[in-house]
XYZ file of C-alpha atoms in Angstrom:
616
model
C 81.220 75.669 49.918
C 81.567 77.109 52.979
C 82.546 75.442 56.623
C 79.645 76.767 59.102
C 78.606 76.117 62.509
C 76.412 77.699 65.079
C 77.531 78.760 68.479
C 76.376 80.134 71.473
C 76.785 83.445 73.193
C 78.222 81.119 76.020
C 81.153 79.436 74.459
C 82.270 83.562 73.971
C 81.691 84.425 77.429
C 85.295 85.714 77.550
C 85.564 87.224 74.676
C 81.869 88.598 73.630
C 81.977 92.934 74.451
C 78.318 95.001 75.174
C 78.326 97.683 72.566
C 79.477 101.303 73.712
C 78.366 104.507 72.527
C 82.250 105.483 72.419
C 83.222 102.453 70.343
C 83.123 103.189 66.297
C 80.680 101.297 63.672
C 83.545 100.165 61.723
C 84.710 97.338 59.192
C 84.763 93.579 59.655
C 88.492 93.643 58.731
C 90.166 91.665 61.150
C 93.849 93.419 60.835
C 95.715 96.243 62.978
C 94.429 99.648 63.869
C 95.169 103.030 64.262
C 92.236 103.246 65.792
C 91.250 101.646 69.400
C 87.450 102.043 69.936
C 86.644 98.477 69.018
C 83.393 97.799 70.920
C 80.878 99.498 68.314
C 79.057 97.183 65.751
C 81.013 95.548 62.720
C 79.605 96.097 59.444
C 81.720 95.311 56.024
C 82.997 98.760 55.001
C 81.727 100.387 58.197
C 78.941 102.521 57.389
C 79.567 101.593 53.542
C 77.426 98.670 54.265
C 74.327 100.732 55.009
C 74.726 102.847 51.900
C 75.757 99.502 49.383
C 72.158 97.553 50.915
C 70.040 100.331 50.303
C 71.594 101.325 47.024
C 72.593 105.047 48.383
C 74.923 105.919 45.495
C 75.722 109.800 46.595
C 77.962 111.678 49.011
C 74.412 113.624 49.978
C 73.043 110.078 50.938
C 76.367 108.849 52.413
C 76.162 112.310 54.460
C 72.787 111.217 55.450
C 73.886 107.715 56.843
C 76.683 109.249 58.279
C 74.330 111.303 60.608
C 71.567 108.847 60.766
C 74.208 106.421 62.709
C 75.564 108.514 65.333
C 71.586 109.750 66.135
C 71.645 105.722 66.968
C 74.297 105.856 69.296
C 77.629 104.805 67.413
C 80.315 106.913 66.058
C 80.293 106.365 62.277
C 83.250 105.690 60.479
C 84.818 104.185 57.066
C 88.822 103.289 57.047
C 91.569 102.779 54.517
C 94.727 101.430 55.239
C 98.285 102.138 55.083
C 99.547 100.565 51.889
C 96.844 101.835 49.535
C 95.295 104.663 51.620
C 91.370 105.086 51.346
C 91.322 102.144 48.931
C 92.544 100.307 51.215
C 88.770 98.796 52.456
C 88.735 95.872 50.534
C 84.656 96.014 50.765
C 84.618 99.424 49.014
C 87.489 98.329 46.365
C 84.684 95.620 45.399
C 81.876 97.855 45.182
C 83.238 100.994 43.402
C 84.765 98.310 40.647
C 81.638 96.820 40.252
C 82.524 93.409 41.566
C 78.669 93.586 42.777
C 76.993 94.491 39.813
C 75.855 90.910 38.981
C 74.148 91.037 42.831
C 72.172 94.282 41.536
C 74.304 96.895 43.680
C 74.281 100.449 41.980
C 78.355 101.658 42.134
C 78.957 104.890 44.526
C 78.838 107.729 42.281
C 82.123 109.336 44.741
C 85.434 107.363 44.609
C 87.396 106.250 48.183
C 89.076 109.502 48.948
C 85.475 111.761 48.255
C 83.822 109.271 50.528
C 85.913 109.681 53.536
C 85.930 113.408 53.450
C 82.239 113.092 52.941
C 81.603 110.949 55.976
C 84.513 113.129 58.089
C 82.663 116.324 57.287
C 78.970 114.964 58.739
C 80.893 114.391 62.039
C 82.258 110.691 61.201
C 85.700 108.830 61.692
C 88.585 107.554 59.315
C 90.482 105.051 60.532
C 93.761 103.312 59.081
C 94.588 99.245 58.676
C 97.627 98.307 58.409
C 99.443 94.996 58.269
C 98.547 92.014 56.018
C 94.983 90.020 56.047
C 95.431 86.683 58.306
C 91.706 86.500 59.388
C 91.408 82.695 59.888
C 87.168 82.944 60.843
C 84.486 84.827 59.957
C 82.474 85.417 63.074
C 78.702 86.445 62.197
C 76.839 87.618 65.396
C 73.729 87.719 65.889
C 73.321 88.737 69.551
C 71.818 91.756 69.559
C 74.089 94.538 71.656
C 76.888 92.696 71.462
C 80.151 92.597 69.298
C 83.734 91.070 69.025
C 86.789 92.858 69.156
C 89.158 92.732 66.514
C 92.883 91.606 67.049
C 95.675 91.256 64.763
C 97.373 88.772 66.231
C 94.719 86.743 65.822
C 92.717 88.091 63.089
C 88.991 87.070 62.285
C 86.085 89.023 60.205
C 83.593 89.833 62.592
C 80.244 90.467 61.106
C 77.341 92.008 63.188
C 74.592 90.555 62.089
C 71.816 92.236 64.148
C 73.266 95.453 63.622
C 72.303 95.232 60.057
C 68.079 94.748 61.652
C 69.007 97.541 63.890
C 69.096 99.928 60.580
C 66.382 98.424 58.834
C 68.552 96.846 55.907
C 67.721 93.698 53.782
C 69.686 91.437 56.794
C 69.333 88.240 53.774
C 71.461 90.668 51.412
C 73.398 91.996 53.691
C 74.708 88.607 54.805
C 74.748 87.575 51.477
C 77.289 90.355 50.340
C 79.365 89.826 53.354
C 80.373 86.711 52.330
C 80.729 87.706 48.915
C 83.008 90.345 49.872
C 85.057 87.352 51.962
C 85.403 85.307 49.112
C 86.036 88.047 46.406
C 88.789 89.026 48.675
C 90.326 85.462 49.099
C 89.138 85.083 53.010
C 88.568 81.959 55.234
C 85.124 80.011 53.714
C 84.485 79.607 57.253
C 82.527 80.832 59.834
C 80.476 80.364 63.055
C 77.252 81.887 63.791
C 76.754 83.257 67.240
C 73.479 83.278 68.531
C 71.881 83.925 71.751
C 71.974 81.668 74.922
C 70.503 81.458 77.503
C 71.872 83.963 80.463
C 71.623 82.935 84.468
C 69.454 85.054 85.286
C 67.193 83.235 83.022
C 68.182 79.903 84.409
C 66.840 81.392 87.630
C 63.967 82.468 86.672
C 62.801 79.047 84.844
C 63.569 77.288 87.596
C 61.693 79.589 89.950
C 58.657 79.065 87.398
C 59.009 75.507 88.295
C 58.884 75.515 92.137
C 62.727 75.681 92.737
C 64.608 77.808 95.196
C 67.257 79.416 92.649
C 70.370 81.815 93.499
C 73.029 82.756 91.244
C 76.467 82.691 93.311
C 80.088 83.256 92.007
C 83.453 81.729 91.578
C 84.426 83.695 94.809
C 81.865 82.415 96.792
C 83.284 78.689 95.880
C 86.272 79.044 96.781
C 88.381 75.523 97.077
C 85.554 73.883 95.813
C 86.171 74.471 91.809
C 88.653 72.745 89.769
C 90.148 72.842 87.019
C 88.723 70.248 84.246
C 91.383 67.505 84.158
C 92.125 65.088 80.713
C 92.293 62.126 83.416
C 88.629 62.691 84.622
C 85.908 60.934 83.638
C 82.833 62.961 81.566
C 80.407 61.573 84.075
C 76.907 61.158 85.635
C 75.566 64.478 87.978
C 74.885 61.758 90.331
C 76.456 62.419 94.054
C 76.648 59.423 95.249
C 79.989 57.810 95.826
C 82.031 56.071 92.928
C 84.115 52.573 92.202
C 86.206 55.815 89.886
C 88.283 58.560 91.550
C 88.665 60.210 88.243
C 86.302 62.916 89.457
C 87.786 65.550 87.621
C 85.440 66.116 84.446
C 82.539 67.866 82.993
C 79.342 66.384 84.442
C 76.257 65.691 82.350
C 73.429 63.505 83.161
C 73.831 59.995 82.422
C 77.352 60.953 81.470
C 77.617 60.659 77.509
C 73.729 59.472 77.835
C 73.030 63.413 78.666
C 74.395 64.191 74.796
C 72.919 61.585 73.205
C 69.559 62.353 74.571
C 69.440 66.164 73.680
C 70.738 64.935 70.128
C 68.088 62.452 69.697
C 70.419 59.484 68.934
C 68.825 56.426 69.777
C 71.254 53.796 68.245
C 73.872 51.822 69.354
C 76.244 53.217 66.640
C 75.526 57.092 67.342
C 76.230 56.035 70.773
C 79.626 54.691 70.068
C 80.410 57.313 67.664
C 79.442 59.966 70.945
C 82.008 58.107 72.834
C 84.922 58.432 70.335
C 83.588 62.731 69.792
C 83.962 62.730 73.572
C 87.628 61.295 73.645
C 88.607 63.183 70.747
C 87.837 66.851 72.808
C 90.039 65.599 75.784
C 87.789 63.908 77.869
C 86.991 60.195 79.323
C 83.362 59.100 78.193
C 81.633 56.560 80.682
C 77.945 55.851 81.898
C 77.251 54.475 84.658
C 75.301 52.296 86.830
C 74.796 51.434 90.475
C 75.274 48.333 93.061
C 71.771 47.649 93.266
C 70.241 47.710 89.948
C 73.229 47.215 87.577
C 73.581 49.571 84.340
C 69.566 50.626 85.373
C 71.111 51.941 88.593
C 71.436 55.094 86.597
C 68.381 57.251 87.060
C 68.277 59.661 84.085
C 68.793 56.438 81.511
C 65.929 54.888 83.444
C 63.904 57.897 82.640
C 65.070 57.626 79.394
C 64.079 54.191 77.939
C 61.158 53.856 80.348
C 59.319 56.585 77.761
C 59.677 59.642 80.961
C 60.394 62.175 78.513
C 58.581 61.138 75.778
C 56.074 64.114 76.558
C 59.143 66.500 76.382
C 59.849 65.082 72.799
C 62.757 62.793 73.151
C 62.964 59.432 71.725
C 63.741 56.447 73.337
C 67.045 54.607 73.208
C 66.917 51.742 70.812
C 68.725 49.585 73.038
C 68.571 48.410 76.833
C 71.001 49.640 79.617
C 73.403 46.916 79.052
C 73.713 47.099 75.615
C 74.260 51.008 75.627
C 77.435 50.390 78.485
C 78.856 47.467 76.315
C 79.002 49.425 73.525
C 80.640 52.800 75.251
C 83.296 50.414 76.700
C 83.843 48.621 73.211
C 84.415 52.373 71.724
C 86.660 53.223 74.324
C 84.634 54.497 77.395
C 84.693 53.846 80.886
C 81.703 52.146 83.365
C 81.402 53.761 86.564
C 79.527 52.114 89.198
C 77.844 54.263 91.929
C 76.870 53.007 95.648
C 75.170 54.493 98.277
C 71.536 56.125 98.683
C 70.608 58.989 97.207
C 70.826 61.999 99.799
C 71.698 64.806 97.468
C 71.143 68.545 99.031
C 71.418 71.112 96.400
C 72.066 71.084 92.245
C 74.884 72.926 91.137
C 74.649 74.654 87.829
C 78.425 75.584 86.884
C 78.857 78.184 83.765
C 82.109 78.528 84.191
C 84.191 77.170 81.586
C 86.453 74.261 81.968
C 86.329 74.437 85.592
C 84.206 71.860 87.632
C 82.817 70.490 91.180
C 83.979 66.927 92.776
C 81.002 64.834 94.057
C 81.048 64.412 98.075
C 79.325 61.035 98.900
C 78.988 62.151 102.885
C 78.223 65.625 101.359
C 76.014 65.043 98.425
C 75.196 67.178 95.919
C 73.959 67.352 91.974
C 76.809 68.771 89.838
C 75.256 70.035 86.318
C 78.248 71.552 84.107
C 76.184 73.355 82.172
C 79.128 74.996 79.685
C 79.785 71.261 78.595
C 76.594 71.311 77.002
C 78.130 74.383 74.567
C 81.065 72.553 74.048
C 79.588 69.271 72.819
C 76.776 71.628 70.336
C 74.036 70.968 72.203
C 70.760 73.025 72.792
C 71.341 74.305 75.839
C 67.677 75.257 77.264
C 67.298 72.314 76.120
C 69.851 70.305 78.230
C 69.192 72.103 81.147
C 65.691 71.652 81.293
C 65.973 67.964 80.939
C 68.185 68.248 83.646
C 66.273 69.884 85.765
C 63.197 67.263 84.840
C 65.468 64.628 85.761
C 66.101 65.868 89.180
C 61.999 66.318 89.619
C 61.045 62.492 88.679
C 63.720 61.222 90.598
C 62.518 63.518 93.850
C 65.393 65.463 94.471
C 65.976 68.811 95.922
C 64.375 71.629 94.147
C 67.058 73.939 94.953
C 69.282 75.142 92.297
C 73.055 77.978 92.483
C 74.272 78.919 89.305
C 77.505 79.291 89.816
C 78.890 82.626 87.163
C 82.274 83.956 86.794
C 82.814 87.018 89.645
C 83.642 89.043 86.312
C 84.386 88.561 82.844
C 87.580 89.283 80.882
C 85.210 91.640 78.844
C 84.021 93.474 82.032
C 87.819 93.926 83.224
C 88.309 95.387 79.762
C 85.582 97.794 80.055
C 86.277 98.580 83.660
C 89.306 99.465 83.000
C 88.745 101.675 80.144
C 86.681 103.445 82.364
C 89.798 104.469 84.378
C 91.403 105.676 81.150
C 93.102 102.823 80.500
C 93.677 101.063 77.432
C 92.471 97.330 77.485
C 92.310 94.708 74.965
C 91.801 90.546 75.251
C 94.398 87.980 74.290
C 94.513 84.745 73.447
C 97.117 82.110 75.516
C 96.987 80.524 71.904
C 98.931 83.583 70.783
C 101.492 83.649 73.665
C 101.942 79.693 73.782
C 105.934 80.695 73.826
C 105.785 83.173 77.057
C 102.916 81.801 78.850
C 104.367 78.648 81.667
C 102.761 76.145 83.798
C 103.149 77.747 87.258
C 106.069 75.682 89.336
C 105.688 74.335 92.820
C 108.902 75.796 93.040
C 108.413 79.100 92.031
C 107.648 82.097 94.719
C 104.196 82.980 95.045
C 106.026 86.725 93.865
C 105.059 90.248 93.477
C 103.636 91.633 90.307
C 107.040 93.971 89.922
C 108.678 93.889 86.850
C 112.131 94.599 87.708
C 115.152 92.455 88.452
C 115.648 90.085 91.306
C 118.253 88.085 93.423
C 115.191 85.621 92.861
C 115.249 83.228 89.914
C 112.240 80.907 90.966
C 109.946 83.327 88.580
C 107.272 80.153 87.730
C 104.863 81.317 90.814
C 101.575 83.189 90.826
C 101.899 86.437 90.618
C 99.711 89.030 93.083
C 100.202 92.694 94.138
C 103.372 92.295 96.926
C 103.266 88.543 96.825
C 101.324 87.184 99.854
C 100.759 90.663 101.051
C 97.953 90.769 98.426
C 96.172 87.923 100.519
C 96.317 89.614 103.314
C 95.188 92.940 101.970
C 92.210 91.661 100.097
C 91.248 89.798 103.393
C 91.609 92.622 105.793
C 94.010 91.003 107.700
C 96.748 93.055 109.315
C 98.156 91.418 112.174
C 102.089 89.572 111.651
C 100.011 86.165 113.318
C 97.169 86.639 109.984
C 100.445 87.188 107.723
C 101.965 84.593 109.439
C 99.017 81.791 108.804
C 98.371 83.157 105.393
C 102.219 82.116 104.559
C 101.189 78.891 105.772
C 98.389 78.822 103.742
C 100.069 79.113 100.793
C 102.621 76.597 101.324
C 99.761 74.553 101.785
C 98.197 75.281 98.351
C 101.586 73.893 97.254
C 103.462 77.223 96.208
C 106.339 79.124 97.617
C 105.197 82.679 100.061
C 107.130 85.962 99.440
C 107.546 89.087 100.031
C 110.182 91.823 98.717
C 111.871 94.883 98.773
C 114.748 96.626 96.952
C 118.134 97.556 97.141
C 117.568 100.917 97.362
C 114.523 100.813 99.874
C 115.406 97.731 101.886
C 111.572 96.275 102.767
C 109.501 99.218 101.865
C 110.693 99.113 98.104
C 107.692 97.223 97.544
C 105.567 99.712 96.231
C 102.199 97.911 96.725
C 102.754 97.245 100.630
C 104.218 101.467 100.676
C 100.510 102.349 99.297
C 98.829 100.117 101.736
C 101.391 101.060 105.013
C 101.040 104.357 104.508
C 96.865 104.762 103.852
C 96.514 105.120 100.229
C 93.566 102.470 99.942
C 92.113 104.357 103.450
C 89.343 105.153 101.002
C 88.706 101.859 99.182
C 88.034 100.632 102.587
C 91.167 98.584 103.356
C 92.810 98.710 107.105
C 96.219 99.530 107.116
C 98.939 96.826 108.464
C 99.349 96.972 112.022
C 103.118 96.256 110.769
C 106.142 97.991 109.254
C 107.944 96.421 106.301
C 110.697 94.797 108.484
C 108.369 93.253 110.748
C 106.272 92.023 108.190
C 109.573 90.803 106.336
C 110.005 88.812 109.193
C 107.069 87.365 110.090
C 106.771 85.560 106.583
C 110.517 84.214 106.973
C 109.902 83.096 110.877
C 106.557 80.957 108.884
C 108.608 79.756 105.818
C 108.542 81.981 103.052
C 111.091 83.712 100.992
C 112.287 87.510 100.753
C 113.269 88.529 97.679
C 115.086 91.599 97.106
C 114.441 93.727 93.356
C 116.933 95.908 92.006
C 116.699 98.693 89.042
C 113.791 101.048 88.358
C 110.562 100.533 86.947
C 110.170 100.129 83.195
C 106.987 98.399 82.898
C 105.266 99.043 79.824
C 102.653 96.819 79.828
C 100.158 95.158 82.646
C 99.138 91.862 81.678
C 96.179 90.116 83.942
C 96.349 86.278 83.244
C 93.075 84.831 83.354
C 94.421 80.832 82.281
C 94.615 79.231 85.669
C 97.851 77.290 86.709
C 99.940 79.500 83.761
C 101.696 82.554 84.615
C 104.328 85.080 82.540
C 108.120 85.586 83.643
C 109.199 88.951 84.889
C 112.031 89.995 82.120
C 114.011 93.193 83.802
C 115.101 94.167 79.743
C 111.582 94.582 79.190
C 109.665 94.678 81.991
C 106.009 94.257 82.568
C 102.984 94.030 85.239
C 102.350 90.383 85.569
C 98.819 89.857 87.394
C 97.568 85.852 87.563
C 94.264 86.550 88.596
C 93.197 83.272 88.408
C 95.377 83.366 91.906
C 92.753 85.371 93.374
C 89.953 82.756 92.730
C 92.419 80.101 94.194
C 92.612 81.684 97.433
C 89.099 82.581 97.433
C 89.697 86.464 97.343
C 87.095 88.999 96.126
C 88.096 88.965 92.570
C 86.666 92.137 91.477
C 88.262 94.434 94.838
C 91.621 92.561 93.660
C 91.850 93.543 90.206
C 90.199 97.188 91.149
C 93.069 97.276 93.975
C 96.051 96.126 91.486
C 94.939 98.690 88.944
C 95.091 101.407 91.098
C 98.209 100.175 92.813
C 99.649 100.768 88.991
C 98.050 104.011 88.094
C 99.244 105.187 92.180
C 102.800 104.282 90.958
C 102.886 106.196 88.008
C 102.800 102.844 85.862
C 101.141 102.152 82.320
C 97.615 102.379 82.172
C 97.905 99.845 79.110
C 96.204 96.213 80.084
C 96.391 92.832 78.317
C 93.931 90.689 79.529
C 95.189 86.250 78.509
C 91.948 84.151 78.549
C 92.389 80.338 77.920
C-alpha cells in the first residue's frame, strides 16, 4: 500500500553526505536533536536495529554490538526523546511491547532505560529527540558510504540500507521491519529508494573506452556560458545547429522528448503524447524537431531510431514515422523546432549540474547533453548517456566529450566547514519560501554585513565587501581593475557597492580591513594597491553606490545561498551573514577560494562559526 519510487544518487547531489567516522550510527527518526553528528549511517533504533535482526535479546549482546560498531568506524548510539525519555525511540517502544512478535523478533530481555546505560557504558552515545514527528518521506539508501542528514524542519525517515549489508544482517528483514516500524508508528507510506548512479569520473572513463577525448571541467571554468533552466525554453534536440525557436533555454536531450521515449521503450503514438503532457506538467516545453532539408527526418537521433540503428543496443523501434510522431507532440501540446544549417559541431557537452543549462551557438557549434534531465524524467541514466554518446558516433561527430560538475557541493561546503569547527547543516529554499527573494535589478550588489544601513535596496547579491569580493578573488588590486569590475557588474544588470560605517568611515568594512591590511598574505591574495577612500571613490567615479552601516555586529548565523537569482535581506534586529554564492559562479570566480575566503573573513572577525547552507 505503499507509494515507492527509485531514485538516483544524482537527483541528491546536494543533499547526499559521505559517511564520517565522527558522525553517530543513529535512528531514522527524522525530528530535532540534541545531538549534531548527523553524517553516520541511519538504522531504525540506532544500533537497536542490529540487536532486533539478529535476535540479540541481552545487555551482554547489546554490549557486544555496541563495541562491534565503533571497531567499524561509527560511534554507536541509541536515543530517547524529551517527552517520554528513553522510551522515547518509537522503534524500541515497538519491540520491547512485542509489536514484532508476529514477525518472529525475540523482545529485549532489558527495558529502555537498562539499554542506554548498557550501550553508554561499552563507550556508546545517547542522544535526545525532541519536537513532534512530521517526517513526510521515508528515504531508503542504498549507496553504499553515503547517508542523509536529518532536519526538522523538514523531517523525513532516512533508512540506510547498505549499512544493514555492512553488518552482515538479514538486509530483506531488516527492510521489512523498517517499514513496519513506519507504519506501526503512523508514518508517511511513502518512500524513494536511492540507488547508485553513475559518477563523472565514470562518464570519463566509458567514453575513453570508446575512443573519446574526455575531461571533466567545472561550473567555474564555464563561466557566462551556463544558465539557468527557464519555464519558457523549449526541452529540445542536443543538436547545434541554428533554430526557427529562440526558446533556447531548456534541458537538452536527444531528439528532444524522442531521447525519453527511446530509453523508456515507448514506441506508440499514445505513450508519445502522454511524454509530451509528463514533460509540460514538470515545467518544461516538449518539442522534436526536424531540419530544412529533410523535414521531421532532418533529426538525426529519430533517424537512427526508426531506421533499426539501435536495435543491437536493445531499443525498439518507433511504431510510427517522423511525421506522425511531430503531429502528435504538437496535438498534445508540444512545440516543432526546425533546425538549418550543416552540421559543424566541435565538442559534446555533458552538463550534471542541475537545472542549469548551455545555449546552442550555430557559428560556434557544439553538442549540449543535459545529462541531470535524464534523473529528472526517471530514466536509466547509463543508459541515456550511452545512447547519446552512440548517437554522436553514427552521425560522425566529434569524439570529444567535458563533463561539466559542480566546483563543490553543498555537502562538501558542509563538511569543509566542519572541518574548521564550524557547525554546518543543509536547508531547503522550500522551507524559507517566506525570507528567500528574487534578487532585484535594483538592489546593490552589497556586502555580506548584517548590520543596519542608510541603504534600503537590500534585493542584490550578496559577496564579502560587495564588489570588493570580485576583485579579491581575481587578484586585482589596482582602482582602474576596481573601476572595470564596477562596470562589469552594472553590466550583469545589478547595482556595484561598496561600504563603510559610521564609526570607521570606509575602512568599517571589515572584509576589505582583512584584505588592506595582509590578513589573506597567506592564502595567497595581493593586497589592494588602494586605501578605503580611494577605493570608495573609484567605484562612485564608475557608477556604483557607497553605502554606509551603522550598529555593531550581531550576526548569529551565516547563511550561504546556493538557489541562483534568490538572495536573503539583511535584518539589523536579527542580524545574519548573507553569502549568495551562486554570485560567485555568475562572475566566474573560483568558487571554492570564495567560500574558503568568506569563512575565514567570519571566523577573522570574531563572527559565528554556525553555517546554513539553502540549496534549490
Amino acid at each position: 500500500g505503499w507509494q515507492a519510487e527509485i531514485v538516483t544518487e544524482f537527483s541528491l547531489l546536494n543533499e547526499m553526505v559521505d559517511v564520517d567516522p565522527q558522525g553517530i550510527l543513529k535512528c531514522v527518526d527524522g525530528r530535532g536533536s540534541d545531538n549534531t553528528q548527523f553524517c553516520g549511517p541511519k538504522m531504525p533504533g540506532g544500533i537497536y536495529a542490529i540487536a532486533h535482526n539478529r535476535g540479540v535479546t541481552t545487555l551482554e549482546g547489546l554490549k557486544q554490538i555496541t563495541k562491534e560498531v565503533a571497531s567499524k568506524g561509527h560511534v554507536p548510539s541509541v536515543h530517547g526523546d524529551h517527552s517520554s525519555d528513553m522510551l522515547g525511540c518509537g522503534f524500541f517502544k515497538l519491540w520491547v511491547t512485542g509489536r514484532f512478535d508476529d514477525m518472529g523478533y525475540p523482545r529485549p530481555q532489558f527495558d529502555a532505560d537498562q539499554g542506554a546505560k548498557a550501550v553508554e557504558n561499552a563507550g556508546g552515545v545517547i542522544e535526545m529527540h525532541h519536537g513532534s514527528h512530521a517526517e513526510k518521506v521515508v528515504y531508503i539508501n542504498l549507496v553504499e558510504n553515503k547517508t542523509l542528514e536529518p532536519d526538522e524542519d523538514d523531517q523525513r525517515f532516512i533508512v540506510d540500507g547498505w549499512a544493514a549489508g555492512k553488518f552482515g544482517l538479514d538486509v530483506p528483514k531488516f527492510l521489512i521491519a523498517a517499514a513496519a516500524t513506519v507504519e506501526m508508528l503512523g508514518g508517511p507510506k511513502k518512500a524513494k529508494i536511492v540507488i547508485p548512479s553513475i559518477s563523472p569520473a565514470q562518464i570519463a572513463e566509458a567514453l575513453q573506452g570508446r575512443g573519446w577525448d574526455a575531461e571533466i571541467v567545472t561550473d567555474a571554468s564555464m563561466a557566462g556560458q551556463l544558465v539557468d533552466v527557464r519555464p519558457e525554453g523549449i526541452l529540445k534536440c542536443v543538436d547545434g545547429r541554428g533554430s526557427d525557436n529562440t526558446r533556447m533555454g531548456g534541458p537538452k536531450m536527444p531528439g528532444g522528448i524522442y531521447a525519453i521515449a527511446h530509453n523508456r521503450g515507448v514506441t506508440s503514438i499514445e505513450g508519445l503524447k502522454q511524454i509530451t503532457k509528463e514533460v509540460a506538467s514538470k515545467g518544461h516545453l516538449p518539442s522534436v524537431h526536424g531540419d530544412h532539408s529533410s523535414d521531421m527526418l532532418g533529426c538525426g537521433f529519430f533517424k537512427l531510431w526508426v531506421t533499426g540503428r539501435f536495435d543491437d543496443m536493445g531499443y525498439p523501434r518507433p511504431q510510427f514515422d517522423a511525421d506522425q510522431g511531430a503531429n502528435a507532440v504538437k496535438d498534445a501540446g508540444g512545440i516543432i523546432e526546425m533546425h538549418h544549417g550543416s552540421h559543424t559541431e566541435k565538442v559534446v557537452y555533458i552538463n550534471l549540474l542541475a537545472n542549469k543549462t548551455l545555449e546552442p551557438n550555430e557559428n560556434d557549434q557544439r553538442f549540449i547533453v543535459d545529462g541531470w534531465a535524464a534523473d529528472k524524467f526517471g530514466l536509466d541514466v547509463p543508459k541515456f548517456l550511452i545512447a547519446a554518446a552512440a548517437t554522436v558516433e553514427m552521425l560522425g561527430g566529434p569524439k570529444n566529450a567535458k563533463i561539466v560538475v559542480p566546483s563543490i557541493t553543498p555537502p562538501q561546503i558542509v563538511s569543509a566547514l566542519r572541518g574548521r569547527g564550524w557547525k554546518a547543516s543543509i536547508v531547503k529554499a522550500s522551507t524559507m519560501s517566506s525570507e528567500l527573494k528574487r534578487v532585484d535589478p535594483q538592489g546593490i550588489l552589497k556586502c555580506v554585513d548584517g548590520r543596519g544601513s542608510d541603504n534600503t535596496q537590500f534585493g542584490g547579491p550578496k559577496m564579502p565587501g560587495g564588489i570588493y569580493a570580485i576583485a579579491h578573488n581575481r587578484g586585482v588590486t589596482t582602482l582602474e581593475g576596481l573601476k572595470d569590475i564596477t562596470r562589469e557588474v552594472a553590466s550583469k544588470g545589478h547595482v556595484p557597492s561598496v561600504h563603510g560605517d559610521h564609526s570607521s568611515d570606509m575602512l568599517g568594512c571589515g572584509f576589505f580591513k582583512l584584505w588592506l591590511t595582509g590578513r589573506f598574505d597567506d592564502m595567497g591574495y595581493p593586497r589592494p594597491e588602494f586605501d578605503a577612500d580611494q577605493g570608495a571613490l573609484a567605484v562612485r567615479a564608475a557608477g556604483g553606490v557607497i553605502e554606509m552601516h551603522h550598529g555593531s555586529h550581531e550576526e548569529k548565523v551565516v547563511y550561504i545561498n546556493l538557489v541562483s537569482g534568490m538572495t536573503l535581506e539583511p535584518n539589523e534586529h536579527d542580524q545574519r551573514f548573507i553569502v549568495d554564492g551562486w554570485a560567485a559562479s555568475k562572475f566566474g570566480l573560483d568558487v571554492v577560494k570564495f567560500l574558503v575566503a568568506a569563512a575565514a573573513t567570519v571566523e577573522m572577525l570574531g563572527g559565528p562559526k554556525k553555517a546554513k547552507i539553502v540549496i534549490p
